mmCIF file of C-alpha atoms in Angstrom:
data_model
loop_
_atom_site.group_PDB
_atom_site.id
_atom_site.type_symbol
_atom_site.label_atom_id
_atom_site.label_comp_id
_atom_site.label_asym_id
_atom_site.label_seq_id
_atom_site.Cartn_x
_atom_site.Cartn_y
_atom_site.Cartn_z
ATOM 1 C CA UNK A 7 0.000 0.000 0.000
ATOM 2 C CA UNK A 8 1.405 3.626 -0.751
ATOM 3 C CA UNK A 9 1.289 5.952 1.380
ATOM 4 C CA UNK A 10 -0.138 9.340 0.497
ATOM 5 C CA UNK A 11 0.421 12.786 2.556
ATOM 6 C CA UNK A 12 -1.790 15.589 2.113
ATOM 7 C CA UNK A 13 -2.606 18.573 4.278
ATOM 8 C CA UNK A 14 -5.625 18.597 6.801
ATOM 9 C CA UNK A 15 -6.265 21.894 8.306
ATOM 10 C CA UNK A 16 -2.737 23.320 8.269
ATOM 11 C CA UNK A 17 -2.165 19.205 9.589
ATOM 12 C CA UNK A 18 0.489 17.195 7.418
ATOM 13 C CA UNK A 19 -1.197 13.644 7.485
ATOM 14 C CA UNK A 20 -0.030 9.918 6.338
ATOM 15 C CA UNK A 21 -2.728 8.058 4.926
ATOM 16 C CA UNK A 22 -2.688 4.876 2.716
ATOM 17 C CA UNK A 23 -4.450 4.581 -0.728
ATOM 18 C CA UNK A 24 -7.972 4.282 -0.594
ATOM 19 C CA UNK A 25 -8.740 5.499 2.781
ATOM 20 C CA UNK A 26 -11.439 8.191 2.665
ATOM 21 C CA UNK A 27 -10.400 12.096 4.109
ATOM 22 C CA UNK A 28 -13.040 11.160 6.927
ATOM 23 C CA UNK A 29 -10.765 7.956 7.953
ATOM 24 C CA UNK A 30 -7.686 9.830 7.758
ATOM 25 C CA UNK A 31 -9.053 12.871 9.509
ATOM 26 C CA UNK A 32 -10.056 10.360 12.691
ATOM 27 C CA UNK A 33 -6.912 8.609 13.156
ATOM 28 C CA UNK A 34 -5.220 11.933 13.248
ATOM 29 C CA UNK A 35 -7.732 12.844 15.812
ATOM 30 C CA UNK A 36 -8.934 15.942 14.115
ATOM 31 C CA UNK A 37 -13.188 16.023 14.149
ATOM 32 C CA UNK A 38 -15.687 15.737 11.186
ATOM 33 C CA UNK A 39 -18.881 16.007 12.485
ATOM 34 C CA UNK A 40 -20.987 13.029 10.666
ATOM 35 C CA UNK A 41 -24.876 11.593 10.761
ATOM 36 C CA UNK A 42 -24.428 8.374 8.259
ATOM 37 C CA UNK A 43 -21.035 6.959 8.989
ATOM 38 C CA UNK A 44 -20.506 3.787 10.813
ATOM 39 C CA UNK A 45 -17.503 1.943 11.325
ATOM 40 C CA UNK A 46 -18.682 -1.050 10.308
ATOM 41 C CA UNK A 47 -21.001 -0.513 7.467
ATOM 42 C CA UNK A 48 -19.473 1.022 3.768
ATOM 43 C CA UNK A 49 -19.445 4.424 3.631
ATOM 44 C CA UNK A 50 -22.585 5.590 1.902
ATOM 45 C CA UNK A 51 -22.657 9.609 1.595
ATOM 46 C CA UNK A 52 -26.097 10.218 2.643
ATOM 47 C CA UNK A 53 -26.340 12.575 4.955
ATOM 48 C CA UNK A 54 -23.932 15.619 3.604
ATOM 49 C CA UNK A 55 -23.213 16.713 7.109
ATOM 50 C CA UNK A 56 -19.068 16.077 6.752
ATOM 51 C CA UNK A 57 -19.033 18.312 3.842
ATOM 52 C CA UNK A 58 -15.516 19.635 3.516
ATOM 53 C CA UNK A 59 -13.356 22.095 1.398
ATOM 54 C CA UNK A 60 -10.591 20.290 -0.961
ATOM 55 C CA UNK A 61 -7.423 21.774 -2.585
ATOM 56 C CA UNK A 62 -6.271 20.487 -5.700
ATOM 57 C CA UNK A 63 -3.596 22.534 -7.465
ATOM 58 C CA UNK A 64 -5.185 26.138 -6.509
ATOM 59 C CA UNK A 65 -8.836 25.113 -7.215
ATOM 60 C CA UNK A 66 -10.924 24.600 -4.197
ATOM 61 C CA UNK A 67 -14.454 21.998 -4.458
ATOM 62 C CA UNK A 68 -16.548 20.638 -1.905
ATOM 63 C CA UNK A 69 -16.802 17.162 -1.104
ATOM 64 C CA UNK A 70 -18.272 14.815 1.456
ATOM 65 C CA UNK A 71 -15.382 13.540 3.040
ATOM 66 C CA UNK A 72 -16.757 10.421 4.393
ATOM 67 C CA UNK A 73 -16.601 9.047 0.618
ATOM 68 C CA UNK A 74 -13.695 10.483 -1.049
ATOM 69 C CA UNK A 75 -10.555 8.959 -1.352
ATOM 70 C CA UNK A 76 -7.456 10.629 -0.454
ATOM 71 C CA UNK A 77 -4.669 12.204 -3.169
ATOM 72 C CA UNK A 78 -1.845 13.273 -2.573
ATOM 73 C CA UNK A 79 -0.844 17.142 -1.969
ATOM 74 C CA UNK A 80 -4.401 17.912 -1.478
ATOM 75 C CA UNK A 81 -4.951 20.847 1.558
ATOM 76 C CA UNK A 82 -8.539 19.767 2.755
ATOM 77 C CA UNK A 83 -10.285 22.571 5.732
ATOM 78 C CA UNK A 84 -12.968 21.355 7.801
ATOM 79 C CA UNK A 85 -14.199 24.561 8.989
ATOM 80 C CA UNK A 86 -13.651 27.236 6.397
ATOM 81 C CA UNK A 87 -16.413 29.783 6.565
ATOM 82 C CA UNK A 88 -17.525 28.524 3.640
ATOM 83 C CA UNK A 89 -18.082 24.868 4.671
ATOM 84 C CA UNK A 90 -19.285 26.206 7.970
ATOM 85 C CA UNK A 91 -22.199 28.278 6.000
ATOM 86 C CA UNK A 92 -22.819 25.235 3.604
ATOM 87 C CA UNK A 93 -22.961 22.819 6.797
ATOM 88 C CA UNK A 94 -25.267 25.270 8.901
ATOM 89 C CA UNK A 95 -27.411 25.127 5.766
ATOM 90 C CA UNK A 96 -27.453 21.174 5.598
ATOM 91 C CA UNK A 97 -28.286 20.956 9.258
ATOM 92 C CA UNK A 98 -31.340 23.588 8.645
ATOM 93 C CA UNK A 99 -32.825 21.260 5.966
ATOM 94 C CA UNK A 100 -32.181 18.008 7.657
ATOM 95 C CA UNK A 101 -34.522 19.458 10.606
ATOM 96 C CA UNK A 102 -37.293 20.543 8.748
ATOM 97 C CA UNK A 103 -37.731 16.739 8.921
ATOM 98 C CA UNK A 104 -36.438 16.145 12.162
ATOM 99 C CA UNK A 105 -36.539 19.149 14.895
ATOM 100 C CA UNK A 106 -36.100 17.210 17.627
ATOM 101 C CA UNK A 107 -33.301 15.265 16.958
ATOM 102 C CA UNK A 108 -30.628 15.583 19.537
ATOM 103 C CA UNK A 109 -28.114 14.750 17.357
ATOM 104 C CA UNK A 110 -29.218 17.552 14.891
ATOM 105 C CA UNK A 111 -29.572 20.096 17.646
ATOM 106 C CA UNK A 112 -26.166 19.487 19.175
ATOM 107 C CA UNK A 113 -24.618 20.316 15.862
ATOM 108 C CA UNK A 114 -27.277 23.046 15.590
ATOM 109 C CA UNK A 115 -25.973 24.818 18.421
ATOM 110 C CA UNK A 116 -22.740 24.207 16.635
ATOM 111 C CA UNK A 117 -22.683 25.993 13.874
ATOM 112 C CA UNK A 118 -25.744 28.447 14.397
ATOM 113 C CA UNK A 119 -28.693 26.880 12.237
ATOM 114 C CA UNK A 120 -31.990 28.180 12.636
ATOM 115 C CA UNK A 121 -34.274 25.135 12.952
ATOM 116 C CA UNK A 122 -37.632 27.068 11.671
ATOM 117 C CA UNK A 123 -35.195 28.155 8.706
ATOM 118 C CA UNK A 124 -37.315 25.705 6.600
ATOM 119 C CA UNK A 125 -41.263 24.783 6.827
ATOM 120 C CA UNK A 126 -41.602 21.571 8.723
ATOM 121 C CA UNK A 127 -42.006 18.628 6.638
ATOM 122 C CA UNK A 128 -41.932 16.115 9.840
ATOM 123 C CA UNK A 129 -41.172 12.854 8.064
ATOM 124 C CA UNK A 130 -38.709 12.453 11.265
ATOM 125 C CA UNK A 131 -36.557 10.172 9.184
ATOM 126 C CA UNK A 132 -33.635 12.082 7.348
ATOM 127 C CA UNK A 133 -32.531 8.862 5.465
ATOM 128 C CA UNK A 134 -29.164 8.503 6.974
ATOM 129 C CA UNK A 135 -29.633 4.667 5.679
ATOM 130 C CA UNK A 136 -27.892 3.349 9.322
ATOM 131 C CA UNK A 137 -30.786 0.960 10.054
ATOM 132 C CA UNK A 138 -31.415 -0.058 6.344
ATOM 133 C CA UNK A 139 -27.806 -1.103 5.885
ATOM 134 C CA UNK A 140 -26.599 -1.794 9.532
ATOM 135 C CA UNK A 141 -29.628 -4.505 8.800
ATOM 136 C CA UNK A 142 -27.940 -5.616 4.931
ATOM 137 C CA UNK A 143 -24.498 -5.191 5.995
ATOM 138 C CA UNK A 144 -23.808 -6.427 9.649
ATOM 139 C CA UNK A 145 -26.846 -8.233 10.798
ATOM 140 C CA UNK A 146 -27.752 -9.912 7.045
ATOM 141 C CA UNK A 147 -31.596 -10.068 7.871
ATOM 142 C CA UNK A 148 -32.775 -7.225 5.873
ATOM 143 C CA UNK A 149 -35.644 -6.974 7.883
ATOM 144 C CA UNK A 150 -35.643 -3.321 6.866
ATOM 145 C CA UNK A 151 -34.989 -1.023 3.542
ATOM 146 C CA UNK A 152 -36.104 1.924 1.905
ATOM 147 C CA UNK A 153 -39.277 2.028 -0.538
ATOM 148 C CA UNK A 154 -40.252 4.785 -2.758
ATOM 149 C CA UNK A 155 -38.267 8.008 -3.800
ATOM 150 C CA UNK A 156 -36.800 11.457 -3.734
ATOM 151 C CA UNK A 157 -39.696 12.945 -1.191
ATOM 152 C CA UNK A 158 -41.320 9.722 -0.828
ATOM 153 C CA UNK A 159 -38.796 7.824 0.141
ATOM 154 C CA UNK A 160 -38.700 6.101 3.245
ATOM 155 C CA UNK A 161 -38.256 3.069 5.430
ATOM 156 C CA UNK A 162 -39.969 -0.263 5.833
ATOM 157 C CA UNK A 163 -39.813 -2.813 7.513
ATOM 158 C CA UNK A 164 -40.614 -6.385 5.804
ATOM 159 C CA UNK A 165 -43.010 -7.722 8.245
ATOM 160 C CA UNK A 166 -42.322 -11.344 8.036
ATOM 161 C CA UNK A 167 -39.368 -10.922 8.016
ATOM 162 C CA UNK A 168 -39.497 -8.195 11.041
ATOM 163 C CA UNK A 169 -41.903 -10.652 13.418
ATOM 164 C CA UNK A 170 -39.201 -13.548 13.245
ATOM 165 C CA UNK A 171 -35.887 -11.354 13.972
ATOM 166 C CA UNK A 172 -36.388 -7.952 15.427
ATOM 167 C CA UNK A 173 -37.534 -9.069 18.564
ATOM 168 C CA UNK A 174 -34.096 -10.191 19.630
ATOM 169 C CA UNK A 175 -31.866 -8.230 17.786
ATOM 170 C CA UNK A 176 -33.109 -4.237 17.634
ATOM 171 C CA UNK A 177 -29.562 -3.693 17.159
ATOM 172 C CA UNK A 178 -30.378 -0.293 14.438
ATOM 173 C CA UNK A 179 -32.518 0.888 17.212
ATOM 174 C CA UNK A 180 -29.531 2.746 19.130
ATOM 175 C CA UNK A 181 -27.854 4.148 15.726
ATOM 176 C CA UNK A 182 -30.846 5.854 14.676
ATOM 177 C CA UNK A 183 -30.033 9.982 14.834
ATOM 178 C CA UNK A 184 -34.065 10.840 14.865
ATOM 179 C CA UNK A 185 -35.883 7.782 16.705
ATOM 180 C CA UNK A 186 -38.100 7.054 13.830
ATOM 181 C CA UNK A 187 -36.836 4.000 13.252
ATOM 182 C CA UNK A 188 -38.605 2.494 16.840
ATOM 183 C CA UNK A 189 -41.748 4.671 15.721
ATOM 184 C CA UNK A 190 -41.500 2.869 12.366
ATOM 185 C CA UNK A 191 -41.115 -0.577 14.079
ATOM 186 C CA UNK A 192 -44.303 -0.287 16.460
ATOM 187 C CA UNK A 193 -46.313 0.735 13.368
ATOM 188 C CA UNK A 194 -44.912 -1.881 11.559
ATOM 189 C CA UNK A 195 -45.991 -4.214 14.877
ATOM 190 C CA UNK A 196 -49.280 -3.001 15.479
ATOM 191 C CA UNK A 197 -50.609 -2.666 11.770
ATOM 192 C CA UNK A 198 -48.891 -5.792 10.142
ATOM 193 C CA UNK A 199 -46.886 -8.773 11.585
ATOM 194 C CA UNK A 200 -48.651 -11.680 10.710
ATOM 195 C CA UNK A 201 -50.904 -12.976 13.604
ATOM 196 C CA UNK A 202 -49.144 -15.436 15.925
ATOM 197 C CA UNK A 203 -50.457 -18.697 14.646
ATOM 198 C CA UNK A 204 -49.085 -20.980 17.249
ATOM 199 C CA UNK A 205 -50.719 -19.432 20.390
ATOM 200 C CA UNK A 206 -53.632 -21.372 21.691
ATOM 201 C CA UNK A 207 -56.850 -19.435 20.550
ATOM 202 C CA UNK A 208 -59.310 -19.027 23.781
ATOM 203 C CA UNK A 209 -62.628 -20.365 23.175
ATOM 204 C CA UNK A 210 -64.760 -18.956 25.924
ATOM 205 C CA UNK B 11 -49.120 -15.569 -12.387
ATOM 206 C CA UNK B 12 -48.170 -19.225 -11.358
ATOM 207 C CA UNK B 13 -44.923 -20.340 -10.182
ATOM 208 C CA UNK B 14 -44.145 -22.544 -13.193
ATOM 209 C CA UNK B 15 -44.491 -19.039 -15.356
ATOM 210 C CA UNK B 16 -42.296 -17.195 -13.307
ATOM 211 C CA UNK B 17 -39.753 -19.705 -13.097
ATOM 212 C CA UNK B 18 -39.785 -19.351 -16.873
ATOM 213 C CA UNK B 19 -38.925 -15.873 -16.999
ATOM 214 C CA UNK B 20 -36.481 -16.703 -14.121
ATOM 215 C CA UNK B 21 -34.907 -19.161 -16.165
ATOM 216 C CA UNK B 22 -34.648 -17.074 -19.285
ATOM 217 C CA UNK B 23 -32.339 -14.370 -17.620
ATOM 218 C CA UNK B 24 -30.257 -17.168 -16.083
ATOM 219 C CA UNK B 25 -31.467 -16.260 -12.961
ATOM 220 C CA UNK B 26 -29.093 -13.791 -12.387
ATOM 221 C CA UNK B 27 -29.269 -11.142 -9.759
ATOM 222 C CA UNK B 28 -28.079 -8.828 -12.669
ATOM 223 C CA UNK B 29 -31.066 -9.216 -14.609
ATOM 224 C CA UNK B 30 -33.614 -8.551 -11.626
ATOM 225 C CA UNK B 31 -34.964 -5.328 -13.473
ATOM 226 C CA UNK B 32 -34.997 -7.221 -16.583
ATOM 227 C CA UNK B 33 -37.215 -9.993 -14.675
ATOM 228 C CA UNK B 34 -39.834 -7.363 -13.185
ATOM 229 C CA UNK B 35 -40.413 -5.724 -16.152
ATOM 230 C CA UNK B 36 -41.302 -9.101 -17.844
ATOM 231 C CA UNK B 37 -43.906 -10.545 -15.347
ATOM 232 C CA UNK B 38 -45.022 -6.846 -15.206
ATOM 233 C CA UNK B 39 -45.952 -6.575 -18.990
ATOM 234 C CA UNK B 40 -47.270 -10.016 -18.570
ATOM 235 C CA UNK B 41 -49.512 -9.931 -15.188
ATOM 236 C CA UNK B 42 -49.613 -5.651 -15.468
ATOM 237 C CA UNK B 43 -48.946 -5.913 -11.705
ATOM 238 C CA UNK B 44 -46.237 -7.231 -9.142
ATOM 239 C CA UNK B 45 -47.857 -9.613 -6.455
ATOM 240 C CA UNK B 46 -46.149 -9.867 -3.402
ATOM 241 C CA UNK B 47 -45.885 -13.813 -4.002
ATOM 242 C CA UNK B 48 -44.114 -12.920 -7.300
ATOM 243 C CA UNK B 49 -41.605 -10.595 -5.378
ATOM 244 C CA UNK B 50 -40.657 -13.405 -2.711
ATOM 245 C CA UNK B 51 -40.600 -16.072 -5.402
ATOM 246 C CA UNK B 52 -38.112 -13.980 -7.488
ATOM 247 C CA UNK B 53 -36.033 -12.956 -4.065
ATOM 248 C CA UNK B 54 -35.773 -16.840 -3.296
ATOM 249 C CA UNK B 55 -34.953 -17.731 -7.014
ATOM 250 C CA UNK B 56 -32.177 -15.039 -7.776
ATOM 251 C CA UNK B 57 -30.877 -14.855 -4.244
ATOM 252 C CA UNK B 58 -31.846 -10.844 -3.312
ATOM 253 C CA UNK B 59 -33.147 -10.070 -0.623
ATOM 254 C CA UNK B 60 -37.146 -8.533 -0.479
ATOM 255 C CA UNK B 61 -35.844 -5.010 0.754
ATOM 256 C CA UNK B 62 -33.814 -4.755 -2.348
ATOM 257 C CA UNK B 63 -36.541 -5.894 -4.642
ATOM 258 C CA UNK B 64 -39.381 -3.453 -2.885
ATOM 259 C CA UNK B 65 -36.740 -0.927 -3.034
ATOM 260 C CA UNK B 66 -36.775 -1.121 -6.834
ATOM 261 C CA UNK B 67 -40.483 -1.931 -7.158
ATOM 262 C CA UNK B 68 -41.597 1.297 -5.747
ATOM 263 C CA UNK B 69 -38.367 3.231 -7.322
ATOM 264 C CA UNK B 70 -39.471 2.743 -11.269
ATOM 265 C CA UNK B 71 -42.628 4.324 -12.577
ATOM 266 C CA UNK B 72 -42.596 0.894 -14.526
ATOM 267 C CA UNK B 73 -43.677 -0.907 -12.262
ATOM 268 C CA UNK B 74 -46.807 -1.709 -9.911
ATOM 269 C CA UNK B 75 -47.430 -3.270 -6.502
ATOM 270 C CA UNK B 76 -51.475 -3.020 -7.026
ATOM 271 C CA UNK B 77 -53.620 -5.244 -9.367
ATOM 272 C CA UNK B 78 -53.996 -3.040 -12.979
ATOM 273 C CA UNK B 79 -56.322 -3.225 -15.389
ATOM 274 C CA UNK B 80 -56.339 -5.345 -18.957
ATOM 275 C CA UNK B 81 -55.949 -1.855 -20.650
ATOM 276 C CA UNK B 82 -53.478 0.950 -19.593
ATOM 277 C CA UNK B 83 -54.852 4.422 -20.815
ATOM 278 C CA UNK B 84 -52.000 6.872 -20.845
ATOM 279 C CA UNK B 85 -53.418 10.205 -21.210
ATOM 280 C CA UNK B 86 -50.500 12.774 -22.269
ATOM 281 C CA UNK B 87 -51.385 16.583 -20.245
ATOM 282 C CA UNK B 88 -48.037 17.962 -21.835
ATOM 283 C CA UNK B 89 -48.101 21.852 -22.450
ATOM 284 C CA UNK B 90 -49.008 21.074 -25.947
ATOM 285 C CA UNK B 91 -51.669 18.177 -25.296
ATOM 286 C CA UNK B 92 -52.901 20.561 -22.532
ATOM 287 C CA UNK B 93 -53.345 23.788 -25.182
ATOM 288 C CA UNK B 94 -55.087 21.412 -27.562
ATOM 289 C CA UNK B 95 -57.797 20.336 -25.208
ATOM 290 C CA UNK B 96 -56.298 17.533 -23.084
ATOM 291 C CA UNK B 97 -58.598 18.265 -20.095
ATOM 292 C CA UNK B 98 -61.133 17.852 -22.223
ATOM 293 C CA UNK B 99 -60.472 14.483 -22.953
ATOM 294 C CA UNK B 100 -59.200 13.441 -19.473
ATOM 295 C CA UNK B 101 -62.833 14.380 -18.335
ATOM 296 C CA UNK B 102 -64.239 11.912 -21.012
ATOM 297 C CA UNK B 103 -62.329 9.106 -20.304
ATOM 298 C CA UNK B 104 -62.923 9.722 -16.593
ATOM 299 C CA UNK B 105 -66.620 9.800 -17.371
ATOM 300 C CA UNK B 106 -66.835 6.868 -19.501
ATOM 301 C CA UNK B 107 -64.524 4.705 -17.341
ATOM 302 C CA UNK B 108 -65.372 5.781 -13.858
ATOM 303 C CA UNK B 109 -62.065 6.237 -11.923
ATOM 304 C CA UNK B 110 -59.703 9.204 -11.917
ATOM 305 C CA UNK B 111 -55.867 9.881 -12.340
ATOM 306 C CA UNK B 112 -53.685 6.765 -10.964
ATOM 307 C CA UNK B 113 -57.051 4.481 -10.580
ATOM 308 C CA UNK B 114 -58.094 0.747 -11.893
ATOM 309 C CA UNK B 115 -62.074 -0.036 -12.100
ATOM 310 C CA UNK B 116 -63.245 -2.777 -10.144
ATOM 311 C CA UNK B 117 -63.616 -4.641 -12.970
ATOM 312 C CA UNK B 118 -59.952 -4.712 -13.861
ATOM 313 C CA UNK B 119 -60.824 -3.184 -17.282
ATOM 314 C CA UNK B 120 -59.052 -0.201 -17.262
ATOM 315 C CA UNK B 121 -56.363 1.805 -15.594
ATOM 316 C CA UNK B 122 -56.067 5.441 -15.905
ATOM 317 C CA UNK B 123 -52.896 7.440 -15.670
ATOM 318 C CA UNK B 124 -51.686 10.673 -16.889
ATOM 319 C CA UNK B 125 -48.175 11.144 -18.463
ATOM 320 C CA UNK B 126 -46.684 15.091 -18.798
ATOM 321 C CA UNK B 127 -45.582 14.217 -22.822
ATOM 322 C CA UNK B 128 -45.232 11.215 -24.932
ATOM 323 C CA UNK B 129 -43.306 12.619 -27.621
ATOM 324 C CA UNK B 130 -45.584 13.675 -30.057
ATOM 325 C CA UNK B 131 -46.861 16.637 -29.843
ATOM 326 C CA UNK B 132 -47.646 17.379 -33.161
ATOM 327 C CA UNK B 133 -50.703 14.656 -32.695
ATOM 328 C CA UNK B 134 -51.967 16.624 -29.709
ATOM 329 C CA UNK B 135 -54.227 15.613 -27.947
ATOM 330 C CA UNK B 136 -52.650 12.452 -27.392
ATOM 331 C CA UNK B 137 -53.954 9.196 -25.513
ATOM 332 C CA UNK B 138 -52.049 6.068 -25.401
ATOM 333 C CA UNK B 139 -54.328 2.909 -24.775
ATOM 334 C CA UNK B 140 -51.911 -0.287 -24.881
ATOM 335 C CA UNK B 141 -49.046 1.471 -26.328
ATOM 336 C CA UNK B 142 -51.352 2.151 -29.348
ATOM 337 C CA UNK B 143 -51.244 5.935 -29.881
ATOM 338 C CA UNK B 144 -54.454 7.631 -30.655
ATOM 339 C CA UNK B 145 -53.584 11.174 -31.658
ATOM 340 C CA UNK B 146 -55.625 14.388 -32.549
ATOM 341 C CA UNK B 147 -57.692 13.138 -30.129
ATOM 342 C CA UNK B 148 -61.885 15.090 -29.486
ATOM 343 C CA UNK B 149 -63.817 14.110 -26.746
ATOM 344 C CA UNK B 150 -66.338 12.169 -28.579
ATOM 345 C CA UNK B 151 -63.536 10.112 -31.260
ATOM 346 C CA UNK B 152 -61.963 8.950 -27.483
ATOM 347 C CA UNK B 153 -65.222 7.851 -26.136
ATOM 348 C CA UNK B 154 -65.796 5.756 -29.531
ATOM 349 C CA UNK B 155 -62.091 3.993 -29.319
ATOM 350 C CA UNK B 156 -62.686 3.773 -25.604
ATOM 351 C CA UNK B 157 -65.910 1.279 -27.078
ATOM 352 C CA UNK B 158 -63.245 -1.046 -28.843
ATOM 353 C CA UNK B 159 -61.251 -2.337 -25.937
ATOM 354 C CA UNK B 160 -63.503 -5.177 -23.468
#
């Protein structure tokens, strides 16, 4: 494996070939605040919130660091103003959807974003993807994925699938940033899984 | 849709996981809907799991998770359908057929959608019944063609 060094906010870091600025940037100890990154599942970009500023010969882009590889000689800044006002803007939208999220208000607080900036479209699930692929990726039930798209996406559980392995696992529960994912799960209890056919039915 | 006939279309894409689109949009231009039976059957066959296959289900257009009717009547509301009289026409077939905008009658005869342009605009109004393409289309010629299709 080569090794690459680049800059990260005035930092010189060593990273290997085909880590991701968001890997690098942790092992170095230096913060990237993100909503869809897991250690264990592939990175998957969702969420926008570790938006950063790149370098590459003179020209500056933005990029979601938690997917893009790192070059070599590139100066990346994690909290220019501009990726500050561009973050504060991403964090306004995601909580139109989901005000309450402590996650979202910590980083809120943060960097200054108006929660009301947006009208409320409470779908409380911001589609970080955590449960859909923690479930795919780690667990290999796929109890749960995403149906639908652009504003009509969202998730769903599989019901059979949900009544014969959720009970004891519920391991997504904890990783999701909004709590929808529980409210989706008792909906998905109440209104769907199949009827318990082995119980004795009462005949008084 | 039995098994045996979706085994068949299984069979003729190798039953690769690769050619899952490919397989939906076979059984739906030959049932005009996806049962749910279909989707585990297919999930079991090419080795995907259901998430993936509702995912893409509900992501294409194409495709349907509720029973449609024998005959799909595309109604085109385009800016130059619309100019022409398209609303018009809409309102007949709504008439004649009962159900609105993204319906099916309960007889399974006919489903009713409305696309923003087919493509031809120069046959304004246009309705699409089947994939047939009526164009130039008055409110009384549509109720006529309407007649044709049991």
């Amino acid at each position: 494996m080569s090794e690459i060094q680049f800059e990260i906010d005035g930092k010189e870091v060593k990273a290997t070939e085909g880590m991701t600025i968001l890997e690098a940037a942790q092992n170095v100890g230096i913060f990237i605040p993100t909503l869809c990154h897991h250690e264990k599942l592939e990175p998957f970009g969702g969420c926008r919130v570790c938006i950063v500023e790149v370098e590459v010969n003179g020209w500056t882009k933005l990029v979601v660091s938690c997917v893009y590889p790192v070059e070599e000689n590139i100066i990346v800044r994690t909290r220019s103003e501009k990726v500050d006002r561009i973050r504060k803007t991403i964090i306004e939208l995601l909580m139109a959807h989901a005000p309450d999220s402590p996650q979202l208000q910590d980083l809120a607080q943060e960097y200054g974003a108006d929660k009301d900036r947006f009208e409320k479209d409470a779908s409380f699930c911001i589609h970080c993807g955590l449960c859909v692929r923690y479930c795919a990726e780690v667990v290999k039930k796929n109890a749960i994925g995403f149906v639908d798209r652009g504003i009509n996406k969202e998730i769903s559980f599989i019901p059979e699938i949900a009544a014969k392995e959720c009970n004891d696992c519920k391991e997504c529960f904890p990783l999701c940033p909004t709590s929808y994912l529980q409210a989706a799960f008792v909906l998905t209890e109440a209104l769907a899984f199949p009827p318990p056919s082995s119980e004795p039915v009462s005949e008084e | 849709m039995d098994n045996d006939r979706i085994d068949q279309i299984i069979d003729k894409h190798q039953g690769e996981a690769s050619s899952l689109i490919q397989i939906l949009l076979d059984i739906q231009s030959e049932n005009h809907w996806l049962p749910k039976e279909a989707l585990e059957r297919i999930g079991e066959k090419v080795q995907v799991p259901l998430t993936r296959i509702q995912h893409i289900a509900t992501f294409y257009k194409a495709f349907s998770l509720v029973p449609k009717g024998r005959h799909e009547i595309h109604i085109c509301v385009g800016t130059a359908c619309h100019v022409r009289g398209a609303t018009r026409i809409l309102d007949t077939v709504e008439e004649a057929t009962g159900i609105n905008p993204g319906e099916t009658d309960l007889d399974l005869k006919f489903s009713l959608e409305t696309v923003n342009c087919l493509g031809c605009c120069a046959l304004g109004p246009v309705v699409e019944i089947n994939g047939k393409v009526h164009g130039k289309m008055s409110p009384g010629a549509t109720a006529e063609v309407l007649k044709n299709y049991e």
